[in-house]
XYZ file of C-alpha atoms in Angstrom:
510
model
C 65.685 102.342 66.055
C 69.269 101.751 64.653
C 70.581 103.826 67.510
C 68.450 101.951 70.012
C 69.877 98.608 68.629
C 73.491 99.862 68.735
C 72.845 101.037 72.364
C 71.605 97.377 73.254
C 74.509 96.100 71.616
C 76.985 98.366 73.353
C 75.241 97.512 76.785
C 75.571 93.675 76.004
C 79.051 94.162 75.151
C 79.932 96.050 78.444
C 77.933 93.560 80.313
C 79.971 90.614 78.805
C 83.205 92.686 79.780
C 82.289 93.187 83.332
C 81.584 89.393 83.378
C 85.048 88.788 82.722
C 86.495 91.673 84.917
C 84.431 90.210 87.834
C 85.974 86.620 87.087
C 89.306 88.081 86.787
C 89.111 89.913 90.248
C 87.462 86.745 91.963
C 90.661 84.768 90.930
C 93.017 87.354 92.388
C 90.893 87.607 95.424
C 91.573 83.688 95.924
C 95.192 84.449 95.548
C 95.082 87.011 98.325
C 93.472 84.654 100.525
C 95.871 81.960 99.743
C 98.737 84.618 100.555
C 97.251 85.634 103.914
C 97.003 82.087 105.218
C 100.564 81.391 104.127
C 101.800 84.277 106.217
C 99.409 84.049 109.003
C 98.326 80.284 109.773
C 99.877 77.688 107.237
C 102.307 75.186 108.684
C 105.882 75.365 107.672
C 105.601 72.171 105.510
C 102.930 73.623 103.239
C 105.138 75.712 101.003
C 105.798 73.481 98.317
C 101.984 72.955 97.565
C 101.235 76.373 98.093
C 103.951 77.875 95.992
C 102.343 75.736 93.019
C 98.725 76.784 94.071
C 99.304 80.385 94.182
C 101.392 80.089 90.857
C 98.573 78.445 89.137
C 95.876 81.127 90.455
C 98.502 83.586 88.900
C 98.563 81.852 85.602
C 94.783 81.776 85.409
C 94.331 85.653 86.046
C 96.894 86.597 83.591
C 95.428 84.396 80.873
C 91.983 85.996 81.733
C 93.499 89.599 81.574
C 95.380 89.047 78.226
C 92.964 86.870 76.514
C 91.863 87.803 72.834
C 88.534 88.075 74.186
C 89.376 90.609 76.637
C 91.384 92.358 74.044
C 88.427 92.486 71.671
C 85.828 93.804 74.190
C 88.436 96.476 75.198
C 88.555 97.595 71.555
C 85.065 97.418 71.061
C 84.195 99.466 74.309
C 86.481 102.154 73.704
C 84.817 103.089 70.283
C 81.639 103.419 72.252
C 79.950 106.455 74.026
C 80.455 105.133 77.598
C 79.237 106.879 80.916
C 82.108 108.205 83.286
C 82.165 105.167 85.485
C 82.113 102.801 82.522
C 85.064 104.726 81.030
C 86.882 104.525 84.368
C 86.535 100.688 84.375
C 87.791 100.433 80.897
C 90.795 102.502 81.477
C 91.997 100.564 84.508
C 91.499 97.098 82.850
C 93.101 98.621 79.523
C 96.368 99.597 81.510
C 96.459 96.305 83.181
C 95.746 94.278 79.983
C 98.424 96.300 77.842
C 100.958 95.640 80.666
C 100.206 92.023 81.298
C 99.897 91.087 77.506
C 103.474 92.018 76.923
C 104.633 89.689 79.666
C 105.161 85.953 78.528
C 102.836 83.638 80.764
C 105.472 81.201 81.737
C 107.322 84.396 83.307
C 104.410 85.276 85.321
C 104.029 81.755 86.675
C 107.799 81.620 87.483
C 107.786 84.798 89.392
C 104.680 83.819 91.476
C 106.498 80.486 92.130
C 109.898 81.643 92.942
C 108.315 84.596 95.190
C 106.163 82.224 97.073
C 109.117 79.746 97.809
C 111.112 82.814 98.720
C 109.291 83.609 101.892
C 110.329 80.779 103.847
C 113.826 81.310 102.635
C 113.782 84.818 104.013
C 112.425 83.938 107.109
C 115.183 81.359 107.763
C 117.849 83.830 106.691
C 116.335 86.472 109.160
C 116.256 84.026 111.884
C 119.717 82.984 111.379
C 121.007 86.278 110.865
C 122.766 85.312 107.563
C 122.049 87.274 104.269
C 123.859 84.816 102.297
C 121.272 82.431 102.683
C 118.682 84.910 101.069
C 121.142 86.114 98.523
C 120.618 83.699 95.528
C 116.860 83.982 95.867
C 116.892 87.691 95.959
C 119.313 87.725 92.899
C 116.561 85.300 90.908
C 114.004 87.884 91.882
C 115.872 90.792 90.655
C 116.595 89.018 87.366
C 113.067 87.933 87.085
C 111.822 91.409 87.770
C 114.172 92.855 85.415
C 112.950 90.699 82.659
C 109.348 91.453 83.248
C 110.130 95.200 83.245
C 111.947 94.874 79.791
C 109.142 92.959 78.484
C 106.629 95.594 79.343
C 108.838 98.497 77.856
C 112.477 97.925 77.006
C 113.357 101.485 76.134
C 112.325 102.895 79.660
C 114.182 102.566 83.161
C 113.136 99.382 84.610
C 112.523 100.497 87.969
C 110.269 103.115 86.529
C 108.241 100.306 85.046
C 107.997 98.464 88.143
C 107.090 101.593 90.363
C 104.130 101.702 88.231
C 102.817 98.588 89.386
C 102.000 100.212 92.746
C 101.774 103.839 91.926
C 100.860 104.066 88.041
C 99.793 108.039 87.986
C 101.799 110.340 89.926
C 105.137 109.291 88.088
C 108.745 108.222 89.348
C 109.631 112.003 88.807
C 107.490 113.119 91.441
C 108.333 110.244 93.824
C 112.078 111.217 93.526
C 111.243 114.606 94.185
C 109.202 114.212 97.208
C 111.800 111.604 98.702
C 114.600 114.160 97.879
C 112.593 116.949 99.665
C 111.901 114.953 102.610
C 115.570 114.137 103.067
C 116.669 117.439 102.581
C 114.258 118.816 105.023
C 113.823 116.115 107.699
C 117.663 115.523 108.324
C 118.069 119.145 109.542
C 115.123 118.602 111.747
C 116.071 115.363 113.368
C 119.532 116.869 113.907
C 118.106 119.747 115.573
C 115.942 117.397 117.790
C 119.183 115.128 118.780
C 120.547 118.388 119.976
C 117.708 119.398 121.732
C 117.497 119.520 125.773
C 113.803 118.832 125.884
C 113.005 116.031 128.544
C 110.156 113.877 127.012
C 108.710 111.235 128.954
C 110.198 108.564 126.912
C 110.313 105.839 129.776
C 106.630 105.673 130.071
C 106.451 102.389 128.380
C 109.696 100.798 130.147
C 109.302 97.039 131.226
C 107.691 94.149 130.283
C 104.023 94.083 129.242
C 102.051 90.912 129.051
C 101.426 89.861 125.337
C 98.003 88.360 125.948
C 97.170 91.731 127.724
C 98.601 93.558 124.965
C 96.204 91.360 122.272
C 93.303 92.395 124.563
C 94.334 96.118 124.237
C 94.694 95.923 120.586
C 91.353 94.668 120.363
C 90.251 97.572 122.678
C 91.793 100.174 119.996
C 90.095 98.630 117.193
C 86.916 98.737 118.828
C 87.411 102.411 120.016
C 88.052 103.295 116.247
C 85.022 101.227 114.787
C 86.458 98.409 113.220
C 83.863 96.202 111.602
C 84.233 92.776 113.434
C 81.662 91.111 111.260
C 83.879 91.912 108.389
C 87.384 91.531 109.549
C 89.683 89.808 112.287
C 92.771 90.249 114.051
C 95.891 87.767 113.947
C 99.757 87.860 114.284
C 102.000 87.749 111.568
C 106.240 88.293 111.550
C 105.288 91.471 109.407
C 102.094 93.269 110.294
C 99.780 93.667 107.313
C 96.152 93.919 106.062
C 94.241 92.173 103.193
C 91.088 91.637 101.776
C 88.159 93.326 100.197
C 84.907 95.331 101.347
C 83.209 92.154 102.789
C 86.473 90.923 104.327
C 89.319 93.053 105.386
C 91.455 91.496 107.825
C 94.390 93.016 110.023
C 97.536 91.408 111.615
C 99.985 92.749 114.057
C 102.745 91.612 116.352
C 103.416 91.709 119.852
C 106.763 91.846 121.986
C 107.015 92.202 125.585
C 108.942 95.412 125.632
C 107.150 97.296 122.797
C 103.502 97.583 123.643
C 103.235 100.797 122.119
C 104.764 99.262 118.696
C 101.854 96.810 118.660
C 99.267 99.336 119.160
C 100.690 101.610 116.389
C 100.937 98.882 114.173
C 97.367 97.781 114.813
C 95.826 101.378 114.139
C 98.064 101.504 111.064
C 96.616 98.275 109.787
C 93.197 99.350 110.798
C 93.826 102.410 108.573
C 94.110 99.964 105.365
C 91.285 97.814 106.406
C 88.839 100.905 106.921
C 89.554 102.012 103.470
C 89.055 98.474 101.958
C 85.725 98.211 104.041
C 84.819 101.611 102.738
C 84.819 100.572 99.062
C 81.414 100.304 97.612
C 80.104 96.747 97.986
C 77.806 97.168 94.760
C 81.075 97.468 92.624
C 82.745 94.515 94.123
C 84.918 92.693 91.376
C 85.443 95.979 89.195
C 88.052 98.742 89.453
C 85.175 101.037 90.984
C 85.327 98.360 93.943
C 89.137 98.498 94.473
C 91.469 100.739 95.977
C 93.304 103.348 94.303
C 96.693 101.864 94.278
C 99.422 102.159 97.092
C 99.915 105.912 97.585
C 96.157 106.200 98.605
C 96.017 103.222 100.369
C 99.215 104.048 102.667
C 97.666 107.542 103.133
C 94.842 105.808 104.996
C 97.048 103.615 107.282
C 99.166 106.727 108.019
C 96.379 109.186 108.527
C 94.857 106.779 111.484
C 98.324 105.888 112.793
C 99.937 109.491 112.879
C 97.181 112.112 112.614
C 95.059 110.034 114.936
C 96.867 107.614 116.923
C 99.679 109.747 117.766
C 97.599 112.746 118.804
C 96.735 114.213 122.316
C 92.997 113.945 121.818
C 93.257 110.287 120.998
C 95.194 109.693 124.150
C 92.752 111.677 126.112
C 90.280 108.888 125.104
C 92.230 105.852 125.183
C 94.579 106.346 128.146
C 91.983 105.042 130.540
C 91.724 101.851 128.443
C 95.802 101.369 128.710
C 95.674 102.209 132.430
C 92.844 99.678 133.080
C 94.925 97.032 131.358
C 98.157 97.924 132.881
C 97.447 99.872 136.127
C 100.905 99.026 137.774
C 102.814 99.842 134.602
C 101.058 103.496 133.496
C 98.396 103.919 136.067
C 100.358 107.329 137.196
C 100.837 108.250 133.540
C 99.233 111.508 132.010
C 97.966 112.310 128.489
C 100.959 114.566 128.229
C 103.218 111.467 129.047
C 101.597 109.168 126.612
C 101.862 111.861 123.763
C 105.474 112.453 124.166
C 106.280 108.452 124.550
C 104.216 108.192 121.441
C 105.904 110.785 119.485
C 109.621 110.196 120.442
C 112.085 110.561 117.544
C 114.730 107.695 118.334
C 118.422 108.167 117.919
C 119.084 104.416 117.416
C 116.127 102.784 115.713
C 117.424 100.430 113.149
C 113.893 98.783 112.394
C 111.526 100.655 109.951
C 108.366 99.194 111.394
C 109.371 100.634 114.756
C 110.584 103.700 113.544
C 109.304 107.334 114.695
C 107.297 109.471 112.224
C 110.483 111.392 111.049
C 113.393 109.032 110.668
C 110.900 106.674 109.059
C 111.084 108.214 106.005
C 115.148 107.781 106.009
C 114.624 103.951 106.261
C 112.332 104.448 103.059
C 115.152 106.405 101.255
C 117.707 103.772 101.836
C 115.569 100.929 100.620
C 114.303 103.013 97.635
C 117.757 103.834 96.550
C 119.078 100.391 97.069
C 116.272 98.534 95.057
C 116.544 101.223 92.349
C 120.016 100.644 91.757
C 119.691 96.924 92.091
C 117.162 96.750 89.268
C 119.018 99.277 87.236
C 121.917 96.728 87.502
C 124.149 99.518 89.178
C 124.895 97.136 92.279
C 125.134 93.624 92.840
C 122.878 91.465 95.213
C 126.064 90.869 97.205
C 126.602 94.370 97.768
C 123.386 94.903 99.412
C 124.533 94.314 103.289
C 127.375 96.778 103.195
C 125.607 99.325 101.328
C 122.560 99.361 103.576
C 124.834 99.688 106.454
C 126.838 102.503 104.940
C 123.324 104.552 104.067
C 121.846 103.952 107.517
C 125.189 105.394 109.148
C 124.990 107.947 106.607
C 121.270 109.078 106.835
C 120.511 108.121 110.296
C 123.850 108.200 112.396
C 123.323 104.378 113.244
C 124.989 101.132 111.605
C 123.294 97.858 111.958
C 125.197 94.981 113.825
C 123.488 92.387 111.898
C 121.746 91.126 108.621
C 118.624 90.703 110.853
C 118.428 94.493 111.707
C 119.876 95.393 108.303
C 118.986 94.285 104.929
C 117.046 91.331 105.955
C 114.204 93.029 108.154
C 111.437 93.819 105.477
C 109.516 90.936 103.849
C 108.758 93.097 100.534
C 111.803 91.829 98.492
C 110.810 88.079 98.881
C 107.531 88.947 97.441
C 109.264 90.399 94.510
C 107.726 93.994 95.626
C 110.396 96.193 93.901
C 108.790 99.770 93.259
C 106.688 99.386 96.504
C 108.847 101.382 99.193
C 108.408 104.845 97.917
C 104.710 104.530 98.159
C 104.984 104.640 101.901
C 106.533 108.173 102.035
C 103.988 109.168 99.138
C 101.217 107.933 101.454
C 102.444 109.738 104.405
C 102.665 113.119 102.601
C 99.105 112.650 101.211
C 97.839 111.670 104.627
C 98.680 115.205 106.006
C 97.215 116.752 102.890
C 93.834 114.893 103.631
C 93.856 115.451 107.129
C 94.340 119.077 106.910
C 91.309 119.299 104.946
C 89.232 117.004 106.896
C 89.934 119.460 109.811
C 88.797 122.407 107.732
C 85.500 120.391 106.606
C 84.675 118.571 110.076
C 83.587 121.102 112.875
C 85.822 120.269 116.264
C 87.421 117.313 114.733
C 90.108 117.084 117.739
C 87.196 117.303 120.388
C 85.029 114.504 118.406
C 88.408 112.319 118.653
C 88.951 113.014 122.086
C 85.208 112.043 122.786
C 85.773 108.610 120.809
C 83.541 110.223 117.955
C 85.270 108.582 114.969
C 81.720 108.688 112.575
C 82.527 112.055 111.035
C 86.022 111.426 109.876
C 84.867 107.657 108.713
C 82.153 109.463 106.683
C 84.610 112.155 105.382
C 87.135 109.635 104.340
C 84.527 107.628 102.579
C 82.935 110.524 100.933
C 86.279 111.726 99.606
C 88.376 108.978 99.194
C 86.788 105.154 99.787
C 83.745 105.694 97.521
C 85.520 106.496 94.432
C 87.382 103.351 94.301
C 89.629 103.314 91.222
C 87.111 105.924 89.343
C 89.803 108.673 89.353
C 93.579 108.490 88.744
C 95.633 109.247 91.859
C 96.317 112.950 91.079
C 92.627 113.488 90.170
C 91.371 111.976 93.370
C 93.730 114.343 95.356
C 92.225 117.446 93.601
C 88.845 115.928 94.130
C 89.294 115.564 97.845
C 91.471 118.533 98.616
C 90.946 120.977 95.992
C 94.739 121.092 95.390
C 97.562 119.344 93.721
C 99.487 116.669 95.576
C 101.938 118.361 97.431
C 104.446 117.805 100.403
C 103.891 120.976 101.985
C 101.093 119.939 104.474
C 103.219 117.081 105.605
C 106.437 119.045 106.096
C 104.461 121.850 107.762
C 102.714 119.408 109.989
C 105.850 117.717 111.435
C 107.886 120.689 111.766
C 105.396 122.491 113.770
C 104.487 119.319 115.834
C 108.058 118.390 116.535
C 109.027 122.001 117.187
C 106.834 122.119 119.800
C 107.679 118.727 121.386
C 111.371 119.390 121.471
C 111.115 123.101 122.072
C 112.930 124.114 119.018
C 112.687 128.026 118.270
C 113.497 127.536 114.568
C 110.385 125.302 114.063
C 107.773 126.908 116.315
């Protein structure tokens, strides 16, 4: 009887704990909706009130996470005999609690308010092509985030502490190792491509393409891939993103008359994020079991759909007729090979990360990673950023921005205070290749199914091996569960060397 009573008490404690966790999650979800609205629909004049609203929600979330009641419940549960799922939930909330409890509430509130106010400042600076207008705000955010990291662990590298906000389990050493390897092995491949005499059909999408028709086409691509419109929507934003939960996962894209392929690929990318979010278990909404496993895994889903599906020949066998139907005069005579070559062109002069090709993209990430790391470490000053940015672009990509808008102001992330985020883009691309390789082994005739527009098997495989687990496993554990191997860059490098070696007729890479 005593053991039964103890078990009942433990069950009651866990139920009380879950109630608090779900309340915390819902406050955070409300903040995400406000953030989505600010970037997509809110009138420009709404910023002063919105910054206060988001700051208030951040404060409430911080109070819930760091409360004495939450600390006591965590202590009690860690002494109980919990099942695997319960242990995973306690592990994740404990990690969040221990970090947040070390940060003063007023600092959390200030970071939220300053980052909310920073967005319109960044927009204006970018529009006016003037980094100096954004510099004071960026300097303030760097200062606040350094202080944030110091509260969490004053004896560790502050950038490492911030990186763990987005990828808590792989470690900064693994991130630096992967980025270094990509730089070492992709730069020679990019150089070889630039020296190649291969004649790709890179002019397939030349000219102006009506923006309204482009939007119709992006809805076609979402329909083709299986986007759940009952639980999502498509809007435009200056910087495409996806946001939401398993009941409401929204995507945004942006359109330019001369970049129809860019809008399509951005939409497929955000679809990848949204389909991961929608694949999370609904019965676990509001707990870590119903939340995504941080940014490396999230980015792997978007890059898998964008690059391994959306830029593949089988996909274009299916989707080319829809493009020709929308733009018969522009691409009516294009072949699948033409579209495939245009979708996989390696640009010689691209300055914009979100418009970058699959290879040079990672040099864009390396530039941002090195600059933000050194900013947080105090090794460079904010005023040095534009010139340093341009120098690194010239060194790694052989091109130099002519303006701040094309250079250090092109990304929105720093206005959010998201230092440590950028490495996960490359880490996710690497994981996407490893996952897709395993999926190809497990799904019979996957290429044929993609060419036939049959995506259910791929959706199901990703749901079974990634989505349904939420944050049950750590990143490295999830990779082992899904692929049977440790996380590695081998698959990504083999994939790009083979793909681009064939495209650009490179003997050393075929």
